[in-house]
CSV table of C-alpha atoms in Angstrom, one decimal:
chain,number,residue,atom,x,y,z
A,281,MET,CA,-9.5,-93.7,14.7
A,282,GLN,CA,-11.0,-93.7,18.1
A,283,LYS,CA,-12.4,-97.4,17.9
A,284,ALA,CA,-9.0,-98.4,16.5
A,285,LEU,CA,-7.1,-97.0,19.6
A,286,SER,CA,-9.6,-98.6,21.9
A,287,VAL,CA,-9.0,-102.0,20.3
A,288,LEU,CA,-5.4,-101.5,20.5
A,289,THR,CA,-5.0,-100.9,24.1
A,290,LYS,CA,-7.3,-103.9,24.8
A,291,ARG,CA,-4.8,-106.4,23.1
A,292,PRO,CA,-2.6,-108.5,25.4
A,293,GLY,CA,0.5,-106.6,26.2
A,294,ALA,CA,-0.5,-103.4,24.6
A,295,ALA,CA,-1.2,-101.7,27.8
A,296,ALA,CA,2.5,-102.3,29.0
A,297,LEU,CA,3.7,-101.0,25.6
A,298,ALA,CA,1.8,-97.9,25.8
A,299,PHE,CA,3.0,-97.3,29.3
A,300,VAL,CA,6.7,-97.8,28.2
A,301,LEU,CA,6.1,-95.4,25.0
A,302,LEU,CA,4.6,-92.8,27.2
A,303,ALA,CA,7.2,-93.1,29.8
A,304,GLY,CA,10.0,-92.7,27.4
A,305,GLY,CA,8.5,-89.5,25.6
A,306,ALA,CA,6.0,-87.9,28.1
A,307,GLY,CA,7.0,-89.0,31.4
A,308,ALA,CA,6.7,-85.5,32.8
A,309,ALA,CA,3.4,-84.9,31.4
A,310,ALA,CA,2.0,-88.3,32.5
A,311,ALA,CA,3.1,-87.4,36.0
A,312,GLY,CA,1.5,-84.0,36.0
A,313,LYS,CA,-2.1,-83.1,35.4
A,314,GLU,CA,-4.3,-85.1,33.3
A,315,LEU,CA,-5.7,-83.7,30.2
A,316,PRO,CA,-9.4,-83.0,30.3
A,317,PRO,CA,-11.7,-85.1,28.1
A,318,LYS,CA,-12.7,-83.4,24.9
A,319,ALA,CA,-14.9,-84.2,22.0
A,320,THR,CA,-13.6,-86.7,19.8
A,321,LEU,CA,-13.7,-87.0,15.9
A,322,ALA,CA,-16.3,-89.6,16.3
A,323,ASP,CA,-18.5,-87.2,18.7
A,324,VAL,CA,-18.0,-84.6,16.1
A,325,ILE,CA,-19.4,-86.6,13.4
A,326,LYS,CA,-22.2,-88.1,15.4
A,327,ALA,CA,-23.4,-84.5,16.4
A,328,SER,CA,-23.1,-83.1,12.8
A,329,LYS,CA,-26.2,-82.0,10.7
A,330,ALA,CA,-27.3,-83.1,7.3
A,331,ALA,CA,-26.3,-79.4,6.1
A,332,ASP,CA,-22.7,-80.3,7.2
A,333,TRP,CA,-22.4,-82.9,4.5
A,334,ARG,CA,-22.4,-82.7,0.5
A,335,PRO,CA,-23.0,-85.5,-1.8
A,336,LEU,CA,-20.5,-86.4,-4.4
A,337,ASP,CA,-21.1,-84.7,-7.9
A,338,PRO,CA,-22.0,-87.8,-10.3
A,339,GLU,CA,-20.3,-85.7,-13.2
A,340,ASN,CA,-16.9,-85.5,-11.4
A,341,THR,CA,-17.1,-88.9,-9.6
A,342,LEU,CA,-15.2,-92.0,-11.1
A,343,TYR,CA,-15.9,-95.7,-10.2
A,344,MET,CA,-12.9,-97.7,-11.1
A,345,GLU,CA,-14.0,-101.4,-11.0
A,346,LEU,CA,-11.4,-103.8,-9.9
A,347,PRO,CA,-11.6,-107.6,-9.4
A,348,ALA,CA,-11.6,-106.9,-5.5
A,349,GLY,CA,-14.1,-104.1,-5.7
A,350,ARG,CA,-14.7,-100.4,-6.4
A,351,VAL,CA,-12.5,-97.5,-6.0
A,352,VAL,CA,-14.5,-94.2,-5.9
A,353,ILE,CA,-12.4,-91.1,-7.0
A,354,GLU,CA,-13.6,-87.5,-6.9
A,355,LEU,CA,-12.2,-85.4,-9.4
A,356,ALA,CA,-11.3,-81.5,-8.8
A,357,PRO,CA,-12.1,-79.6,-11.8
A,358,ALA,CA,-11.3,-76.4,-10.3
A,359,PHE,CA,-7.8,-77.3,-9.9
A,360,ALA,CA,-7.2,-79.4,-13.0
A,361,PRO,CA,-9.9,-78.3,-15.4
A,362,ARG,CA,-8.4,-79.7,-18.7
A,363,HIS,CA,-7.2,-82.8,-17.2
A,364,ALA,CA,-10.6,-83.6,-15.4
A,365,ALA,CA,-12.4,-82.9,-18.7
A,366,ASN,CA,-10.2,-85.4,-20.5
A,367,ILE,CA,-10.4,-88.0,-17.9
A,368,ARG,CA,-14.1,-87.6,-18.2
A,369,ALA,CA,-13.8,-88.0,-21.9
A,370,MET,CA,-11.7,-91.3,-21.6
A,371,ALA,CA,-14.1,-92.6,-19.1
A,372,ARG,CA,-17.1,-92.2,-21.5
A,373,GLU,CA,-15.1,-93.7,-24.4
A,374,HIS,CA,-14.3,-96.6,-22.2
A,375,TYR,CA,-10.5,-96.0,-22.6
A,376,PHE,CA,-9.7,-97.4,-19.3
A,377,ASP,CA,-11.5,-100.8,-19.6
A,378,GLY,CA,-9.1,-103.5,-19.8
A,379,LEU,CA,-5.9,-101.5,-18.6
A,380,ALA,CA,-4.2,-102.4,-15.5
A,381,ILE,CA,-2.6,-101.3,-12.4
A,382,LEU,CA,1.1,-101.4,-13.2
A,383,ARG,CA,3.1,-100.4,-10.3
A,384,SER,CA,2.7,-100.4,-6.4
A,385,GLN,CA,5.7,-99.0,-4.7
A,386,ASP,CA,6.1,-99.2,-1.1
A,387,ASN,CA,5.4,-95.8,0.9
A,388,TRP,CA,4.9,-94.1,-2.5
A,389,VAL,CA,2.1,-94.7,-4.9
A,390,VAL,CA,0.1,-97.3,-7.0
A,391,GLN,CA,-0.2,-96.5,-10.7
A,392,TRP,CA,-2.4,-97.6,-13.3
A,393,GLY,CA,-2.6,-97.1,-17.1
A,394,ASP,CA,-1.7,-98.9,-20.5
A,395,PRO,CA,0.6,-101.8,-19.9
A,396,ASP,CA,1.5,-101.8,-23.6
A,397,GLU,CA,3.7,-98.9,-24.4
A,398,LYS,CA,4.5,-100.3,-27.9
A,399,ASN,CA,1.2,-100.5,-29.2
A,400,PRO,CA,-0.9,-98.1,-26.9
A,401,LYS,CA,-4.7,-98.2,-26.8
A,402,PRO,CA,-5.9,-95.5,-29.2
A,403,LEU,CA,-8.0,-92.5,-27.8
A,404,LYS,CA,-11.2,-91.3,-29.5
A,405,THR,CA,-12.4,-87.9,-28.4
A,406,ALA,CA,-9.7,-87.5,-25.6
A,407,GLN,CA,-6.6,-85.4,-26.0
A,408,ALA,CA,-3.3,-87.3,-26.2
A,409,LYS,CA,-1.4,-84.3,-24.6
A,410,LEU,CA,-2.1,-81.6,-22.0
A,411,ALA,CA,-0.1,-78.9,-20.7
A,412,GLY,CA,0.6,-79.6,-16.9
A,413,GLU,CA,-1.8,-77.9,-14.5
A,414,PHE,CA,0.5,-78.0,-11.5
A,415,THR,CA,-1.1,-74.5,-10.2
A,416,VAL,CA,-4.1,-72.4,-10.9
A,417,PRO,CA,-5.0,-68.9,-10.4
A,418,LEU,CA,-6.4,-68.0,-6.8
A,419,SER,CA,-9.6,-67.1,-8.5
A,420,ASN,CA,-10.3,-70.6,-9.3
A,421,ASP,CA,-10.7,-71.6,-5.7
A,422,LYS,CA,-14.2,-70.3,-4.5
A,423,HIS,CA,-14.1,-72.5,-1.2
A,424,PHE,CA,-10.9,-72.0,0.5
A,425,THR,CA,-10.9,-72.6,4.3
A,426,ARG,CA,-7.4,-71.7,5.9
A,427,LEU,CA,-5.9,-73.9,8.5
A,428,PRO,CA,-4.0,-71.6,11.1
A,429,ASP,CA,-1.1,-74.3,11.5
A,430,ARG,CA,2.3,-73.9,10.0
A,431,ASP,CA,3.4,-75.7,6.8
A,432,GLY,CA,6.8,-76.2,5.3
A,433,TYR,CA,5.6,-76.4,1.5
A,434,ALA,CA,3.3,-73.4,1.2
A,435,PRO,CA,2.7,-70.0,2.7
A,436,GLN,CA,-0.8,-70.9,3.4
A,437,VAL,CA,-2.7,-74.1,3.6
A,438,GLY,CA,-6.3,-75.4,4.2
A,439,HIS,CA,-9.1,-77.1,2.4
A,440,SER,CA,-11.1,-76.2,-0.9
A,441,ASN,CA,-14.4,-78.1,-1.0
A,442,GLY,CA,-12.6,-81.0,0.8
A,443,PHE,CA,-9.4,-81.1,-1.1
A,444,PRO,CA,-6.2,-80.3,0.7
A,445,VAL,CA,-4.5,-77.3,-0.9
A,446,GLY,CA,-1.6,-75.1,-0.6
A,447,ARG,CA,-1.5,-71.4,-1.8
A,448,ASP,CA,0.6,-68.3,-2.2
A,449,PRO,CA,-1.2,-65.1,-2.1
A,450,LYS,CA,1.8,-63.3,-3.2
A,451,ASN,CA,1.9,-65.1,-6.4
A,452,LYS,CA,-1.8,-65.7,-6.5
A,453,GLN,CA,-1.5,-69.4,-7.3
A,454,THR,CA,-3.3,-72.3,-5.5
A,455,TRP,CA,-2.5,-76.0,-6.1
A,456,LEU,CA,-3.7,-79.6,-4.7
A,457,ALA,CA,-1.5,-81.0,-2.1
A,458,HIS,CA,0.3,-84.5,-2.3
A,459,CYS,CA,-1.7,-86.3,0.8
A,460,TYR,CA,-2.7,-89.9,1.3
A,461,GLY,CA,-5.2,-90.9,-1.2
A,462,MET,CA,-4.6,-88.1,-3.6
A,463,VAL,CA,-4.6,-88.9,-7.5
A,464,GLY,CA,-2.2,-87.5,-9.6
A,465,VAL,CA,-1.3,-87.7,-13.6
A,466,ALA,CA,1.7,-89.6,-14.3
A,467,ARG,CA,4.2,-87.7,-16.7
A,468,GLY,CA,7.6,-87.9,-18.1
A,469,ASN,CA,10.3,-85.2,-17.8
A,470,GLU,CA,8.3,-82.8,-20.0
A,471,ALA,CA,5.6,-80.9,-18.4
A,472,ASP,CA,3.1,-81.8,-21.1
A,473,SER,CA,3.9,-85.4,-21.3
A,474,GLY,CA,0.7,-86.5,-19.3
A,475,ASN,CA,-2.9,-86.5,-20.3
A,476,GLY,CA,-4.7,-88.3,-17.6
A,477,GLY,CA,-4.5,-91.7,-19.3
A,478,ALA,CA,-1.9,-92.8,-16.6
A,479,LEU,CA,-2.9,-92.1,-13.0
A,480,TYR,CA,-1.6,-92.8,-9.6
A,481,ALA,CA,-2.9,-92.7,-6.0
A,482,VAL,CA,-0.5,-91.8,-3.1
A,483,ILE,CA,-0.4,-94.7,-0.7
A,484,GLY,CA,2.6,-93.7,1.6
A,485,ASN,CA,3.8,-90.9,3.6
A,486,ALA,CA,2.6,-87.5,1.9
A,487,PRO,CA,5.3,-86.7,-0.9
A,488,ARG,CA,4.6,-82.8,-0.6
A,489,HIS,CA,7.8,-82.1,-2.4
A,490,LEU,CA,5.9,-83.3,-5.5
A,491,ASP,CA,3.5,-80.3,-5.1
A,492,ARG,CA,3.5,-78.0,-8.0
A,493,ASN,CA,5.5,-80.5,-10.2
A,494,ILE,CA,2.8,-82.7,-11.2
A,495,THR,CA,-0.9,-82.2,-12.1
A,496,VAL,CA,-3.0,-83.5,-9.1
A,497,VAL,CA,-6.5,-84.2,-10.5
A,498,GLY,CA,-8.7,-85.7,-7.6
A,499,ARG,CA,-8.5,-88.0,-4.5
A,500,VAL,CA,-9.8,-91.5,-3.5
A,501,VAL,CA,-12.8,-91.3,-1.2
A,502,SER,CA,-13.5,-94.9,-1.0
A,503,GLY,CA,-11.6,-98.0,-1.8
A,504,MET,CA,-8.2,-97.1,-0.6
A,505,SER,CA,-7.8,-100.3,1.2
A,506,LEU,CA,-8.0,-102.0,-2.3
A,507,LEU,CA,-5.1,-99.9,-3.5
A,508,SER,CA,-2.8,-99.8,-0.4
A,509,VAL,CA,-2.6,-103.5,0.0
A,510,LEU,CA,-1.6,-104.5,-3.4
A,511,PRO,CA,1.7,-106.6,-3.7
A,512,ARG,CA,4.8,-104.4,-4.1
A,513,GLY,CA,6.3,-104.5,-7.5
A,514,ALA,CA,9.9,-106.0,-7.6
A,515,ALA,CA,11.1,-103.9,-10.7
A,516,PRO,CA,12.5,-100.6,-10.2
A,517,MET,CA,10.0,-97.9,-8.8
A,518,GLY,CA,7.6,-100.8,-7.8
A,519,PHE,CA,6.6,-101.8,-11.4
A,520,TYR,CA,5.4,-105.3,-11.8
A,521,ASP,CA,7.9,-107.2,-13.8
A,522,LYS,CA,5.4,-110.0,-15.0
A,523,PRO,CA,2.2,-109.4,-16.8
A,524,GLU,CA,0.4,-111.8,-14.4
A,525,GLN,CA,1.1,-109.6,-11.4
A,526,MET,CA,-0.9,-106.6,-13.0
A,527,VAL,CA,-4.2,-106.1,-11.7
A,528,PRO,CA,-6.8,-105.8,-14.5
A,529,ILE,CA,-9.1,-102.6,-14.5
A,530,GLN,CA,-12.6,-104.1,-15.4
A,531,ALA,CA,-14.1,-100.7,-16.0
A,532,VAL,CA,-13.9,-97.0,-15.4
A,533,ARG,CA,-17.3,-95.1,-15.4
A,534,LEU,CA,-18.5,-91.5,-14.3
A,535,ALA,CA,-21.2,-91.9,-11.5
A,536,ALA,CA,-23.4,-89.8,-14.0
A,537,ASP,CA,-23.4,-92.7,-16.5
A,538,VAL,CA,-24.2,-95.4,-13.9
A,539,PRO,CA,-27.8,-96.4,-13.1
A,540,GLU,CA,-28.7,-94.5,-9.9
A,541,ALA,CA,-29.4,-97.9,-8.1
A,542,GLU,CA,-25.8,-99.0,-8.8
A,543,ARG,CA,-24.1,-95.8,-7.5
A,544,SER,CA,-22.1,-95.7,-4.1
A,545,ARG,CA,-24.1,-93.5,-1.8
A,546,LEU,CA,-21.5,-91.4,-0.3
A,547,GLU,CA,-21.2,-88.0,1.3
A,548,VAL,CA,-18.2,-85.9,2.4
A,549,MET,CA,-18.2,-83.5,5.2
A,550,ARG,CA,-18.2,-79.8,4.0
A,551,THR,CA,-14.9,-78.1,5.0
A,552,ASP,CA,-16.3,-74.6,5.1
A,553,THR,CA,-18.5,-75.4,8.2
A,554,ALA,CA,-18.0,-75.0,12.0
A,555,THR,CA,-18.6,-78.7,12.3
A,556,TYR,CA,-15.4,-79.5,10.3
A,557,ALA,CA,-13.3,-77.0,12.1
A,558,ALA,CA,-14.4,-78.8,15.4
A,559,ALA,CA,-13.5,-82.2,13.7
A,560,VAL,CA,-9.9,-80.6,12.9
A,561,GLU,CA,-9.5,-79.2,16.4
A,562,ALA,CA,-10.4,-82.8,17.8
A,563,GLN,CA,-7.4,-84.2,16.0
A,564,ARG,CA,-5.2,-81.1,16.6
A,565,ASN,CA,-5.8,-81.2,20.5
A,566,ARG,CA,-7.1,-84.6,21.6
A,567,GLY,CA,-8.3,-84.7,25.1
A,568,GLY,CA,-7.6,-87.2,27.9
A,569,PRO,CA,-7.6,-89.7,29.4
A,570,TRP,CA,-5.7,-91.7,26.8
A,571,THR,CA,-3.9,-88.7,25.3
A,572,LYS,CA,-1.2,-87.4,27.7
A,573,VAL,CA,0.3,-84.6,25.5
A,574,ALA,CA,-1.8,-82.4,23.2
A,575,ALA,CA,0.1,-81.7,20.2
A,576,GLY,CA,-1.5,-78.3,19.6
A,577,HIS,CA,-0.7,-78.7,15.7
A,578,ILE,CA,-2.1,-80.4,12.8
A,579,ASP,CA,-0.4,-81.3,9.4
A,580,LEU,CA,-2.4,-80.5,6.2
A,581,CYS,CA,-2.5,-84.1,5.3
A,582,ASN,CA,-3.5,-85.4,8.8
A,583,ALA,CA,-6.5,-83.2,8.8
A,584,PRO,CA,-9.4,-85.5,8.7
A,585,LEU,CA,-12.2,-85.6,5.9
A,586,PRO,CA,-15.0,-87.6,7.0
A,587,VAL,CA,-16.8,-89.6,4.5
A,588,ARG,CA,-20.1,-91.3,5.2
A,589,GLU,CA,-23.1,-93.4,3.9
A,590,PRO,CA,-26.2,-91.3,4.6
A,591,THR,CA,-29.0,-92.9,6.5
A,592,PRO,CA,-32.2,-93.4,4.4
């Protein structure tokens, strides 16, 4: 993010635009005392230690191979244990191979599954129907780190092993939040009408009103750029109305079933560390000189989850 901002302010006319925007919304602050410099997210990542990071679990990591490249998805079995197990079974029986991305709706989701509803691809060991796992007991979550910031959709929010979550201590329930990049299970009106065979990834502004109404099963940790740039579908809800517009899925595999030399070497920052707390604070209260007004707040879906390729 810091690099992107630096590039932006160096483009022709961008400095003038930035001045106009700041003058309109933060003139008083800009005329007052400058904010002191603070550690940026990049600074925090650079200063992190090996213990601040964890590798992806190969048994809960999916590789979706598209013509344009690989999408890496981390499953969250603590929050959707039955659906995660079913998706693992589908991957191992090669159910997703030859299916397609069916839908790309602007500011909403990209969805994939079986394009032939009349003659659907048969399942082998996976279940055809599962009860919705919209929430789970608090006891399922062993890694919750709370954010102090207010939230309009849950009494408490934070992260569990890197996943954005909401929770209600009174009802003793917790759930995954619909943030950018989160992966959910498509369903019909009935709560048990999804099984993980049709999935979607959020590509727009976080639709948090969907929380506790759909089973969220994981998140994309790499390859979002391959999904977010897909042409938008012209049919209602962004579905493609012509077969040739659909993007074929070449294969979906569990990382555990892929030769180690062919795996994506990725680590995510542990969200139960002081380093991650510093990463969040760097986004909550950005320092000067570019920032003129510190927000003093961060939304759950804007809290960063750094991902890296570890150095040999």
